[in-house]
XYZ file of C-alpha atoms in Angstrom:
719
model
C 1.760 23.170 1.745
C 3.264 21.587 4.845
C 3.546 17.863 5.368
C 0.583 17.663 7.717
C -1.639 18.509 4.790
C 0.362 16.271 2.481
C -0.125 13.340 4.814
C -3.863 13.914 5.050
C -4.370 13.937 1.281
C -2.080 10.996 0.804
C 0.718 12.738 -1.085
C 3.459 12.630 1.559
C 6.425 10.558 0.572
C 9.095 10.358 3.218
C 11.868 7.840 3.147
C 13.846 9.456 5.910
C 13.562 6.270 7.927
C 15.674 4.529 5.288
C 18.995 6.027 6.375
C 18.373 4.624 9.848
C 18.904 1.177 8.373
C 22.345 1.964 6.990
C 24.442 2.576 10.058
C 27.894 1.038 10.479
C 26.449 -1.457 12.937
C 24.098 -2.698 10.260
C 26.870 -3.158 7.709
C 28.615 -6.015 9.508
C 28.431 -8.878 7.062
C 28.784 -12.362 8.528
C 28.860 -13.818 4.984
C 31.432 -11.716 3.094
C 32.160 -14.487 0.618
C 28.654 -14.211 -0.820
C 29.069 -10.500 -1.392
C 32.429 -10.988 -3.066
C 30.826 -13.480 -5.459
C 29.340 -10.556 -7.406
C 32.601 -9.601 -9.149
C 31.235 -10.122 -12.666
C 28.396 -7.626 -12.272
C 28.878 -4.614 -14.576
C 29.563 -1.374 -12.736
C 28.082 2.113 -13.073
C 24.850 0.687 -14.494
C 21.393 0.407 -12.928
C 19.883 -3.030 -13.516
C 16.354 -4.128 -12.592
C 15.850 -6.704 -9.886
C 13.835 -9.806 -10.725
C 10.107 -9.236 -10.265
C 8.187 -12.204 -11.630
C 7.654 -14.630 -14.427
C 4.803 -12.978 -16.353
C 3.682 -16.343 -17.677
C 3.191 -17.859 -14.222
C 2.171 -15.037 -11.882
C -0.691 -12.555 -11.506
C -0.051 -9.521 -13.690
C -2.504 -6.996 -12.295
C -2.357 -3.746 -10.372
C -4.475 -1.946 -7.813
C -8.046 -1.409 -8.928
C -8.154 -4.524 -11.091
C -11.366 -6.283 -12.135
C -12.157 -9.979 -11.695
C -14.752 -12.516 -12.846
C -15.340 -16.249 -12.373
C -15.737 -18.310 -15.531
C -16.826 -21.561 -13.956
C -13.314 -23.012 -13.968
C -10.979 -20.022 -13.630
C -10.703 -16.629 -11.985
C -9.796 -13.951 -14.516
C -8.110 -10.833 -13.102
C -7.360 -7.917 -15.413
C -6.314 -4.266 -15.331
C -5.142 -1.874 -12.654
C -1.610 -1.597 -14.030
C -0.938 2.138 -14.606
C 1.491 1.520 -17.456
C 0.167 -1.212 -19.749
C -2.703 -3.684 -20.147
C -2.131 -6.797 -18.089
C -4.067 -9.725 -16.745
C -3.860 -13.346 -15.639
C -6.051 -16.401 -15.088
C -6.002 -18.455 -11.880
C -6.873 -22.155 -11.697
C -7.951 -22.961 -8.116
C -7.475 -26.715 -8.621
C -3.852 -26.572 -9.770
C -3.135 -23.322 -7.862
C -1.470 -21.891 -10.957
C -1.590 -18.589 -12.820
C -1.512 -18.229 -16.600
C -0.894 -15.032 -18.560
C -3.617 -13.580 -20.795
C -2.996 -12.338 -24.294
C -3.006 -8.559 -24.488
C -3.255 -8.365 -28.291
C -6.149 -5.982 -29.069
C -6.805 -5.624 -25.318
C -8.314 -2.337 -24.129
C -5.873 0.297 -22.960
C -4.876 -0.001 -19.320
C -7.316 1.448 -16.805
C -8.638 1.511 -13.262
C -12.099 1.930 -11.713
C -13.737 0.167 -14.647
C -16.453 -2.494 -14.732
C -16.126 -6.183 -15.570
C -18.896 -8.746 -16.160
C -18.962 -12.408 -17.248
C -21.385 -13.346 -19.999
C -20.968 -17.117 -19.794
C -18.390 -17.183 -22.586
C -16.597 -13.817 -22.379
C -15.434 -11.215 -19.899
C -16.471 -7.673 -20.864
C -14.465 -4.769 -19.426
C -15.679 -1.225 -20.028
C -15.095 2.379 -18.984
C -12.854 3.483 -16.153
C -10.022 5.921 -16.136
C -6.616 5.888 -17.756
C -3.945 6.970 -15.274
C -0.764 8.046 -16.921
C -0.394 11.761 -17.504
C -3.354 13.118 -15.610
C -6.636 11.212 -15.587
C -8.704 10.482 -18.672
C -12.134 8.882 -18.435
C -12.942 6.149 -20.940
C -15.956 4.784 -22.825
C -14.017 2.043 -24.562
C -13.832 -1.606 -23.649
C -13.150 -5.122 -24.796
C -14.481 -8.678 -24.716
C -12.076 -11.421 -23.658
C -12.629 -15.046 -24.685
C -10.597 -17.382 -22.447
C -11.066 -20.372 -24.783
C -9.339 -18.637 -27.692
C -7.327 -16.247 -25.477
C -8.402 -13.330 -27.680
C -9.776 -9.807 -27.265
C -12.460 -8.075 -29.340
C -12.969 -4.306 -28.904
C -16.445 -3.087 -27.946
C -18.101 -0.552 -30.228
C -18.118 3.096 -29.192
C -21.042 4.003 -31.467
C -23.860 5.276 -29.215
C -21.847 4.171 -26.179
C -22.481 6.061 -22.906
C -20.263 9.022 -22.073
C -16.766 8.247 -20.729
C -16.901 7.526 -17.010
C -15.336 5.854 -14.003
C -16.691 4.370 -10.766
C -19.873 3.289 -12.545
C -21.615 -0.076 -12.255
C -22.433 -2.843 -14.709
C -24.535 -6.009 -14.563
C -25.096 -8.899 -16.971
C -28.717 -9.774 -17.680
C -28.127 -12.973 -19.638
C -28.210 -11.194 -22.993
C -26.967 -7.653 -22.345
C -24.598 -5.647 -20.160
C -26.251 -2.654 -18.478
C -23.993 0.268 -17.531
C -25.219 3.034 -15.227
C -23.939 5.965 -13.137
C -20.363 6.893 -12.412
C -18.234 10.010 -12.652
C -18.648 11.583 -16.071
C -17.653 14.806 -17.805
C -21.057 15.560 -19.327
C -24.674 14.689 -18.581
C -24.519 11.118 -17.354
C -26.758 8.447 -18.795
C -26.656 4.679 -18.936
C -26.625 2.174 -21.728
C -27.273 -1.444 -22.676
C -24.613 -3.343 -24.628
C -25.389 -6.401 -26.735
C -22.178 -8.367 -27.402
C -23.845 -10.472 -30.118
C -24.526 -7.438 -32.287
C -21.805 -5.232 -30.741
C -24.354 -2.419 -30.334
C -25.356 0.051 -27.620
C -28.891 1.164 -26.724
C -29.565 4.134 -24.401
C -31.642 3.435 -21.298
C -34.510 5.564 -20.086
C -33.517 7.954 -17.276
C -37.062 8.967 -16.304
C -37.677 7.854 -12.756
C -34.056 6.821 -12.214
C -32.522 7.449 -8.771
C -30.268 10.480 -8.283
C -27.055 10.027 -10.250
C -24.054 8.841 -8.269
C -20.737 7.024 -8.425
C -19.119 4.225 -6.427
C -22.552 2.731 -5.851
C -23.743 -0.881 -5.834
C -25.649 -2.723 -8.519
C -26.863 -6.290 -8.956
C -29.058 -8.322 -11.263
C -32.071 -10.074 -9.758
C -32.963 -12.110 -12.834
C -35.485 -9.506 -13.907
C -34.271 -6.107 -12.715
C -31.084 -4.205 -12.048
C -30.961 -2.891 -8.476
C -29.032 0.327 -7.727
C -28.305 1.197 -4.131
C -26.317 3.706 -2.083
C -23.000 5.348 -2.775
C -19.593 5.053 -1.242
C -19.580 8.810 -0.686
C -22.646 8.736 1.622
C -24.400 11.400 -0.433
C -27.463 9.199 -0.685
C -28.688 5.883 0.654
C -31.456 5.661 -1.904
C -31.849 3.312 -4.810
C -33.813 2.272 -7.838
C -34.933 -0.744 -9.855
C -34.512 -0.848 -13.624
C -36.485 -3.254 -15.821
C -34.713 -3.567 -19.194
C -37.711 -5.335 -20.764
C -39.971 -2.300 -20.260
C -37.101 0.230 -20.081
C -38.600 1.693 -16.881
C -37.436 2.614 -13.381
C -39.101 2.181 -9.996
C -37.850 3.492 -6.656
C -36.660 1.233 -3.847
C -38.569 1.713 -0.623
C -36.730 3.693 2.008
C -38.847 2.408 4.898
C -36.589 0.554 7.391
C -33.675 0.934 4.959
C -30.134 1.005 6.376
C -28.918 4.292 7.806
C -26.610 6.439 5.688
C -23.102 5.006 5.514
C -20.024 4.676 3.339
C -17.881 1.620 2.759
C -20.709 -0.848 3.324
C -20.706 -4.423 2.017
C -23.578 -5.021 -0.419
C -24.312 -8.478 -1.842
C -27.059 -10.370 -3.699
C -28.192 -13.730 -2.344
C -30.381 -14.790 -5.228
C -33.525 -13.445 -3.566
C -32.360 -10.549 -1.383
C -29.892 -7.677 -1.331
C -27.931 -7.504 1.948
C -26.372 -4.225 3.104
C -24.055 -4.529 6.112
C -21.438 -2.509 8.008
C -19.691 0.625 6.822
C -18.826 3.999 8.294
C -21.221 6.734 9.424
C -19.552 9.993 8.465
C -22.186 12.136 10.140
C -21.675 10.580 13.569
C -18.074 9.549 12.846
C -18.343 5.910 13.826
C -18.110 2.451 12.286
C -21.265 0.382 12.027
C -22.123 -3.276 12.526
C -25.747 -2.974 11.500
C -27.475 -3.963 8.299
C -30.690 -4.781 6.467
C -31.996 -7.170 3.833
C -34.028 -5.972 0.853
C -36.609 -8.196 -0.840
C -37.436 -6.802 -4.310
C -40.434 -9.113 -4.545
C -42.172 -7.255 -1.720
C -40.174 -3.994 -1.866
C -39.482 -4.359 1.862
C -36.428 -4.024 4.093
C -35.895 -6.507 6.929
C -33.529 -5.818 9.866
C -30.536 -8.045 10.587
C -29.906 -9.355 14.080
C -27.016 -7.890 16.059
C -26.643 -10.961 18.249
C -23.134 -12.415 17.689
C -22.551 -9.917 14.843
C -18.999 -8.856 14.146
C -17.871 -5.673 15.920
C -17.836 -2.345 14.078
C -14.765 -1.943 11.935
C -13.277 -0.953 8.607
C -12.149 -2.784 5.505
C -14.691 -5.579 5.708
C -15.681 -7.417 2.582
C -18.569 -9.783 2.088
C -19.388 -12.473 -0.454
C -22.440 -14.699 -0.861
C -21.652 -18.432 -0.675
C -24.920 -19.966 -1.742
C -26.446 -20.396 1.724
C -24.609 -17.856 3.848
C -22.841 -14.510 3.686
C -19.102 -14.643 4.463
C -17.858 -11.441 6.115
C -14.109 -10.932 6.579
C -12.305 -8.081 8.336
C -8.612 -7.268 8.778
C -8.347 -7.722 12.541
C -8.399 -11.035 14.372
C -10.809 -12.741 14.664
C -13.169 -10.724 12.472
C -14.685 -13.470 10.355
C -18.243 -14.750 10.509
C -21.066 -16.099 8.386
C -24.580 -14.669 8.294
C -27.535 -16.960 7.558
C -30.432 -14.834 6.271
C -33.029 -17.631 6.417
C -32.473 -17.880 10.178
C -31.381 -14.253 10.674
C -28.378 -15.626 12.539
C -24.634 -14.942 12.780
C -22.482 -18.083 12.940
C -18.848 -18.256 14.048
C -16.392 -19.851 11.652
C -12.716 -20.729 11.852
C -10.063 -18.053 11.605
C -6.649 -18.262 9.975
C -3.968 -15.736 11.077
C -2.972 -15.416 7.429
C -6.177 -13.448 6.883
C -4.597 -10.455 8.588
C -2.289 -10.239 5.563
C -4.638 -11.095 2.729
C -7.935 -9.357 3.388
C -7.523 -7.378 0.175
C -8.627 -8.417 -3.271
C -11.956 -9.054 -4.971
C -13.859 -11.945 -3.355
C -15.161 -14.542 -5.803
C -17.549 -17.446 -5.070
C -16.808 -20.418 -7.307
C -19.757 -22.525 -6.226
C -17.494 -24.534 -3.911
C -15.146 -22.067 -2.274
C -14.364 -18.376 -1.891
C -11.248 -16.984 -3.575
C -9.664 -13.612 -2.893
C -6.219 -12.159 -3.405
C -3.640 -12.261 -6.197
C 0.003 -12.958 -5.329
C -1.291 -14.621 -2.202
C -4.549 -16.350 -3.038
C -6.844 -17.228 -0.148
C -9.242 -20.174 -0.426
C -12.114 -20.741 2.010
C -14.246 -23.886 1.875
C -17.490 -23.441 3.858
C -18.189 -27.197 3.803
C -14.992 -28.018 5.696
C -14.629 -24.574 7.355
C -10.996 -24.577 6.252
C -8.761 -21.754 5.023
C -5.801 -22.156 2.697
C -3.335 -19.545 1.484
C -1.563 -20.231 -1.810
C 1.490 -18.046 -2.175
C 3.274 -17.495 -5.464
C 6.870 -18.573 -4.911
C 9.934 -16.891 -6.412
C 7.998 -13.668 -6.831
C 8.872 -10.177 -5.695
C 6.761 -8.608 -2.950
C 3.683 -6.665 -3.947
C 3.893 -2.974 -4.770
C 5.036 -1.123 -1.652
C 5.262 2.341 -0.156
C 6.606 3.450 3.247
C 8.103 -0.011 3.746
C 11.521 -0.991 5.082
C 14.536 -3.011 3.983
C 17.639 -4.274 5.752
C 20.764 -6.084 4.554
C 21.522 -9.332 6.353
C 24.933 -9.893 4.825
C 23.536 -12.214 2.186
C 20.009 -10.979 1.436
C 17.902 -7.834 1.371
C 14.909 -8.392 3.647
C 11.900 -6.269 2.670
C 8.936 -5.882 5.007
C 5.773 -3.820 4.907
C 2.150 -3.596 3.860
C 0.820 -7.121 3.433
C 3.943 -9.256 3.253
C 7.689 -9.560 3.222
C 10.249 -11.248 1.032
C 14.003 -11.897 0.963
C 16.019 -10.935 -2.108
C 19.194 -12.835 -3.007
C 21.244 -10.598 -5.338
C 23.564 -13.440 -6.342
C 20.709 -15.569 -7.665
C 18.582 -12.506 -8.539
C 15.593 -14.238 -6.962
C 13.112 -13.650 -4.142
C 12.330 -16.071 -1.310
C 9.245 -16.464 0.849
C 9.324 -15.591 4.539
C 7.459 -17.458 7.248
C 4.381 -15.678 8.550
C 4.017 -17.687 11.736
C 4.134 -15.140 14.604
C 4.943 -12.389 12.076
C 3.926 -8.833 12.987
C 0.606 -7.624 11.641
C 0.507 -5.735 8.357
C 1.943 -2.240 8.667
C 3.791 0.598 7.000
C 5.595 3.775 8.145
C 7.304 1.523 10.684
C 10.992 1.000 11.389
C 13.252 -1.994 10.842
C 16.859 -2.464 11.946
C 19.406 -5.271 11.541
C 21.149 -6.549 14.656
C 23.696 -8.798 12.994
C 21.486 -11.876 13.286
C 17.905 -10.581 13.279
C 15.674 -7.931 11.743
C 13.568 -6.075 14.308
C 10.302 -4.555 13.018
C 8.457 -2.170 15.334
C 5.649 0.410 15.354
C 4.089 1.964 12.280
C 0.541 2.153 10.965
C -1.395 -1.069 11.531
C -4.468 -1.088 9.265
C -5.535 2.518 9.998
C -3.932 3.390 13.331
C -0.462 3.472 14.861
C 0.730 0.546 16.940
C 3.452 -0.311 19.442
C 3.931 -3.948 18.554
C 6.781 -5.645 16.772
C 8.692 -8.843 16.161
C 12.197 -10.151 15.486
C 12.919 -12.138 12.326
C 15.780 -14.635 12.066
C 16.547 -15.438 8.415
C 18.771 -18.380 9.339
C 15.802 -20.230 10.861
C 13.055 -18.360 8.955
C 11.266 -17.687 12.241
C 9.582 -14.732 13.928
C 9.643 -13.973 17.647
C 7.023 -11.505 18.930
C 8.374 -8.647 21.051
C 7.161 -7.888 24.543
C 4.819 -4.914 24.857
C 5.476 -4.499 28.565
C 7.079 -1.100 28.991
C 7.110 -0.481 25.223
C 6.804 3.113 23.995
C 3.336 4.414 23.164
C 2.006 3.770 19.636
C 3.588 5.844 16.876
C 4.686 5.960 13.249
C 7.231 8.013 11.278
C 9.481 7.515 14.310
C 13.153 6.539 14.216
C 15.098 3.488 15.328
C 18.848 2.868 15.554
C 20.887 -0.159 16.590
C 23.672 0.442 19.094
C 25.295 -2.947 18.694
C 23.368 -4.383 21.643
C 20.056 -2.534 21.856
C 17.518 -0.740 19.670
C 16.641 2.869 20.489
C 13.223 4.128 19.357
C 12.498 7.864 19.443
C 9.924 10.421 18.265
C 7.029 9.838 15.873
C 3.388 10.804 15.590
C 0.001 9.348 16.479
C -3.511 10.258 15.285
C -5.831 9.209 18.138
C -9.075 9.967 16.299
C -8.176 8.846 12.770
C -10.025 8.500 10.400
C -12.708 10.723 11.907
C -10.164 13.389 12.838
C -6.579 14.402 12.057
C -5.446 15.845 15.366
C -1.838 14.749 15.721
C 0.030 13.852 18.901
C 3.769 14.104 18.349
C 6.389 12.386 20.504
C 9.783 13.398 21.839
C 10.249 10.284 23.936
C 10.924 6.653 23.153
C 12.305 3.445 24.512
C 15.356 1.197 24.519
C 14.808 -2.446 23.606
C 17.122 -5.332 24.547
C 16.483 -8.359 22.281
C 18.510 -10.640 24.547
C 16.094 -10.176 27.437
C 13.052 -9.063 25.396
C 12.663 -6.046 27.689
C 12.078 -2.320 27.275
C 13.405 0.559 29.342
C 11.851 3.998 28.983
C 13.533 6.890 27.223
C 11.852 9.943 28.664
C 10.987 13.117 26.825
C 13.969 15.385 26.279
C 13.562 19.133 26.927
C 16.160 19.840 24.239
C 13.972 18.769 21.336
C 10.379 19.529 20.433
C 8.058 16.654 19.641
C 8.468 15.595 16.012
C 8.222 12.945 13.325
C 9.985 12.197 10.027
C 13.311 13.229 11.500
C 16.722 11.766 10.738
C 18.437 9.465 13.234
C 21.888 7.872 12.990
C 24.131 5.889 15.321
C 27.721 7.075 15.500
C 29.139 4.168 17.469
C 28.675 5.896 20.823
C 25.738 8.272 20.352
C 22.412 8.648 18.583
C 22.097 11.886 16.608
C 18.608 13.266 15.951
C 18.077 16.070 13.464
C 15.213 17.785 11.637
C 11.714 16.504 11.165
C 8.447 18.342 11.614
C 5.488 18.701 13.931
C 3.100 20.238 11.357
C 2.545 23.361 13.478
C 6.105 24.607 13.000
C 6.649 22.721 9.765
C 10.401 22.069 9.567
C 12.458 21.824 12.736
C 16.047 22.872 11.937
C 17.612 21.573 15.139
C 18.840 18.384 16.708
C 20.555 16.715 19.629
C 22.909 13.871 20.576
C 21.927 11.107 22.996
C 24.433 8.937 24.897
C 22.711 5.752 26.135
C 25.568 4.936 28.526
C 25.180 8.177 30.478
C 21.524 8.806 29.483
C 22.435 12.373 28.587
C 21.394 14.694 25.763
C 23.521 17.434 24.180
C 22.137 20.006 21.710
C 23.521 20.284 18.198
C 24.748 23.727 17.195
C 22.208 25.919 15.422
C 24.681 28.139 13.601
C 24.732 27.200 9.896
C 22.378 24.271 10.591
C 20.283 23.211 7.580
C 16.657 24.344 7.479
C 15.262 22.074 4.757
C 13.779 18.601 5.009
C 16.935 16.529 4.792
C 18.047 13.051 3.895
C 21.494 11.866 4.770
C 23.955 9.269 6.042
C 26.532 8.636 8.737
C 29.930 7.993 7.164
C 31.666 6.664 10.238
C 33.063 10.089 11.079
C 30.451 12.668 10.165
C 26.819 13.228 9.304
C 26.146 14.369 5.709
C 22.770 15.906 4.885
C 21.183 17.192 1.692
C 17.724 18.631 1.066
C 15.815 21.175 -0.960
C 12.868 23.525 -1.092
C 10.961 25.054 -3.992
C 10.904 28.760 -4.844
C 8.770 30.644 -7.352
C 10.505 32.244 -10.332
C 8.349 34.709 -12.264
C 6.347 34.475 -14.327
C 5.248 30.853 -13.839
C 8.184 28.632 -12.928
C 9.372 26.865 -9.790
C 12.912 25.684 -9.139
C 14.580 23.685 -6.392
C 17.064 25.354 -4.067
C 19.396 22.829 -2.459
C 20.998 22.787 0.960
C 23.887 20.573 2.020
C 25.711 20.246 5.337
C 28.339 18.110 7.103
C 28.432 17.690 10.858
C 31.392 16.256 12.783
C 30.516 15.516 16.430
C 34.137 16.018 17.543
C 34.184 19.543 16.107
C 30.497 20.161 16.913
C 30.252 22.468 13.882
C 28.104 22.501 10.728
C 29.978 22.925 7.424
C 28.337 23.747 4.100
C 28.908 21.400 1.177
C 28.825 21.957 -2.560
C 25.338 21.541 -4.027
C 26.110 22.130 -7.706
C 25.107 19.320 -10.013
C 22.156 17.978 -8.002
C 19.161 17.163 -10.250
C 15.666 18.470 -9.517
C 14.382 15.066 -8.418
C 16.625 14.942 -5.342
C 14.956 16.065 -2.119
C 14.636 15.162 1.526
C 11.944 12.682 0.536
C 14.306 10.188 -1.073
C 16.596 7.687 0.571
C 20.339 7.912 0.913
C 22.950 5.229 1.557
C 26.679 5.304 2.361
C 28.918 3.069 0.234
C 32.144 3.625 2.157
C 33.325 6.400 -0.147
C 30.167 8.102 -1.434
C 26.643 9.007 -0.387
C 24.223 7.716 -3.044
C 20.988 9.738 -2.975
C 17.975 8.136 -4.600
C 18.842 6.792 -8.015
C 20.307 9.941 -9.542
C 23.480 11.207 -7.875
C 26.352 10.386 -5.554
C 28.351 12.743 -3.339
C 32.062 12.326 -2.538
C 32.952 14.154 0.690
C 36.680 13.994 -0.059
C 36.355 15.955 -3.304
C 33.152 17.775 -2.264
C 31.667 16.928 -5.647
C 28.473 15.381 -6.975
C 28.324 13.025 -9.921
C 25.339 11.781 -11.898
C 24.591 8.072 -11.943
C 23.697 6.143 -15.069
C 20.107 6.586 -16.283
C 17.569 4.019 -15.137
C 16.072 1.895 -17.897
C 13.167 0.579 -15.842
C 10.238 2.063 -13.947
C 11.260 3.032 -10.455
C 9.729 4.755 -7.473
C 10.232 8.480 -7.038
C 10.171 8.462 -3.228
C 9.325 6.391 -0.169
C 11.590 3.526 -1.175
C 14.401 2.134 1.003
C 17.998 1.767 -0.167
C 20.495 -0.749 1.193
C 24.225 -1.231 0.631
C 25.432 -4.812 0.287
C 29.136 -4.073 0.379
C 29.300 -3.889 -3.403
C 25.860 -2.743 -4.611
C 23.043 -0.345 -3.844
C 19.661 -2.103 -4.028
C 16.277 -0.353 -4.000
C 12.719 -1.675 -4.017
C 9.240 -0.177 -4.443
C 8.192 3.410 -3.787
C 5.769 5.956 -5.178
C 4.793 5.821 -8.845
C 6.504 8.549 -10.950
C 3.261 9.628 -12.662
C 0.781 8.940 -9.855
C 2.679 9.289 -6.553
C -0.242 7.970 -4.511
C 0.245 4.642 -6.306
C 3.026 2.152 -5.624
C 5.479 0.509 -7.968
C 6.468 -3.137 -7.911
C 9.978 -2.734 -9.242
C 13.502 -2.449 -7.941
C 17.034 -1.875 -9.098
C 20.690 -2.589 -8.407
C 23.624 -0.226 -8.850
C 27.282 -1.161 -8.469
C 29.847 1.661 -8.423
C 33.093 0.939 -10.223
C 36.087 0.421 -7.935
C 38.514 3.322 -7.722
């Protein structure tokens, strides 16, 4: 399977941009004394970087569940490895760890309800080795900080992506993805017993749907998969179902926001897969009359993705990821009302929105508060915490700190103190990944990448000395792209290559680039770098700066898969020279520039009968003065090493991933010490401080489409 398919299904992990950040120009350390201060660190041992204080920070993962108790927000689950959860006090802005004694096993895509005294979590899937659906659960009492398991006797079949509501006396579970014939059930926490619910007259079974409690009935509506925009009403007192009228109901859509106002169900926004367009339409459903009422489009937010909505007592708050996509809908007047916008929302639109009765809360490590009475936003950031779990992010070494940027935030890591620092977000670039970042000697320049769902051509410069961002000019900037390359020449940044999906997410037609631009941070100006006839359009290639030239090698354009060729670009003469093709590597490669030569290593898989696959490794060295490729020894490389992991040059060795190091003088590989902490398997950057290799984030080893929130430090022993 080539990487075009891997990208589309979300399993591509390429860290080839990481070596771009480790050129000699980036290694100039204006604060050598701080690096030398690390003399007492043990060598030849991987040590974890500081992540967080579990007693004072949110301990949840993606796909967590959340409830409001009346005084606290409880967030639990989502961590692929172990049960975890925390409680947030919006008055003191503090997090407190939850006991995990007798807690349910860790899970995702489960349900969570608040009974008035306890949080009940149930079902979901356990993601460790494969995926296992669950019909277990637990009740958490925040007063006693204790868990009580829920009975499995007569419980519904194991499932995920189901729904659950609290009636005042019982929890009703319905729908979801199940292994057998799916049914629902009612759970009574007082007696710890389950009762099956009648399925006669129920709507067609589905998952990822919406449910809410009206005070008398459970409403079921829609599905995230757009298989059906039908629904049903379940009365637990009579154990009967009634259909929801389809007259004037919303059109079929996925990703809609569905909320309950106390008297009506509001369906708004989403994506129309049939016509491949986003929607800004909606309807209100009144169960008392079984009627749908249209919502006005006047002053409505524009069509878009990743909206969430939460009912605030008198109005519906709708928040999107792109400025200024925030508004409030008043159903009594059928009117959209503008509200204030905070730029921080572009970073913190994720999370489960919770209405406390006074304000809206959403987020975890960065908790957003919105008060509709004052129309004010506030972002509470957890200090001294590592960044969130990351993938396809970047890192640079400033001489004193590792600066990590990507996804929803950035942080600075001080290896001497083993602590993280906040970064200013004023004028910071919008959230992104698959971008590039380079270090100039005084600033980090972030450019391009995927912004929300599409590639961009924006960027900014970050100065850690002043903790300030300076937006970059877009005049003359290269066209939008991601999986491109960037190198620093000592005075200017050269951007080249990359890919762009003009019709994503409705289509995956790719436009590849073989052009770029040259950016001067002193004048904040771009000059074009036209397409070169020597190289085909490509992305995910390797780029290094030699001191006088940029070398481009490898990559892919999906149609030809791997591109085993390259070229050298001289910015002084604006000339390109081809690299030799004889003995050139033909695998996806990772590598480094040593100061004299380019070293590459990669692998591909071959089938060995009857049912085994093994990795075949390729290694090459290229010296521009000789203009010749030389093979290198590949014995002793473990299976985990591939072109999808990062590599960094220490001055004497190339460290690849977290497993091995290559010495070009002896032409030998050596294994590094085993890692005693969870670490990413790919898509994590590596930096060299002058004495240590530091890594952060990456793909989860058991579920590569997930991210890890861990890092490590490795110090080679001096010769």
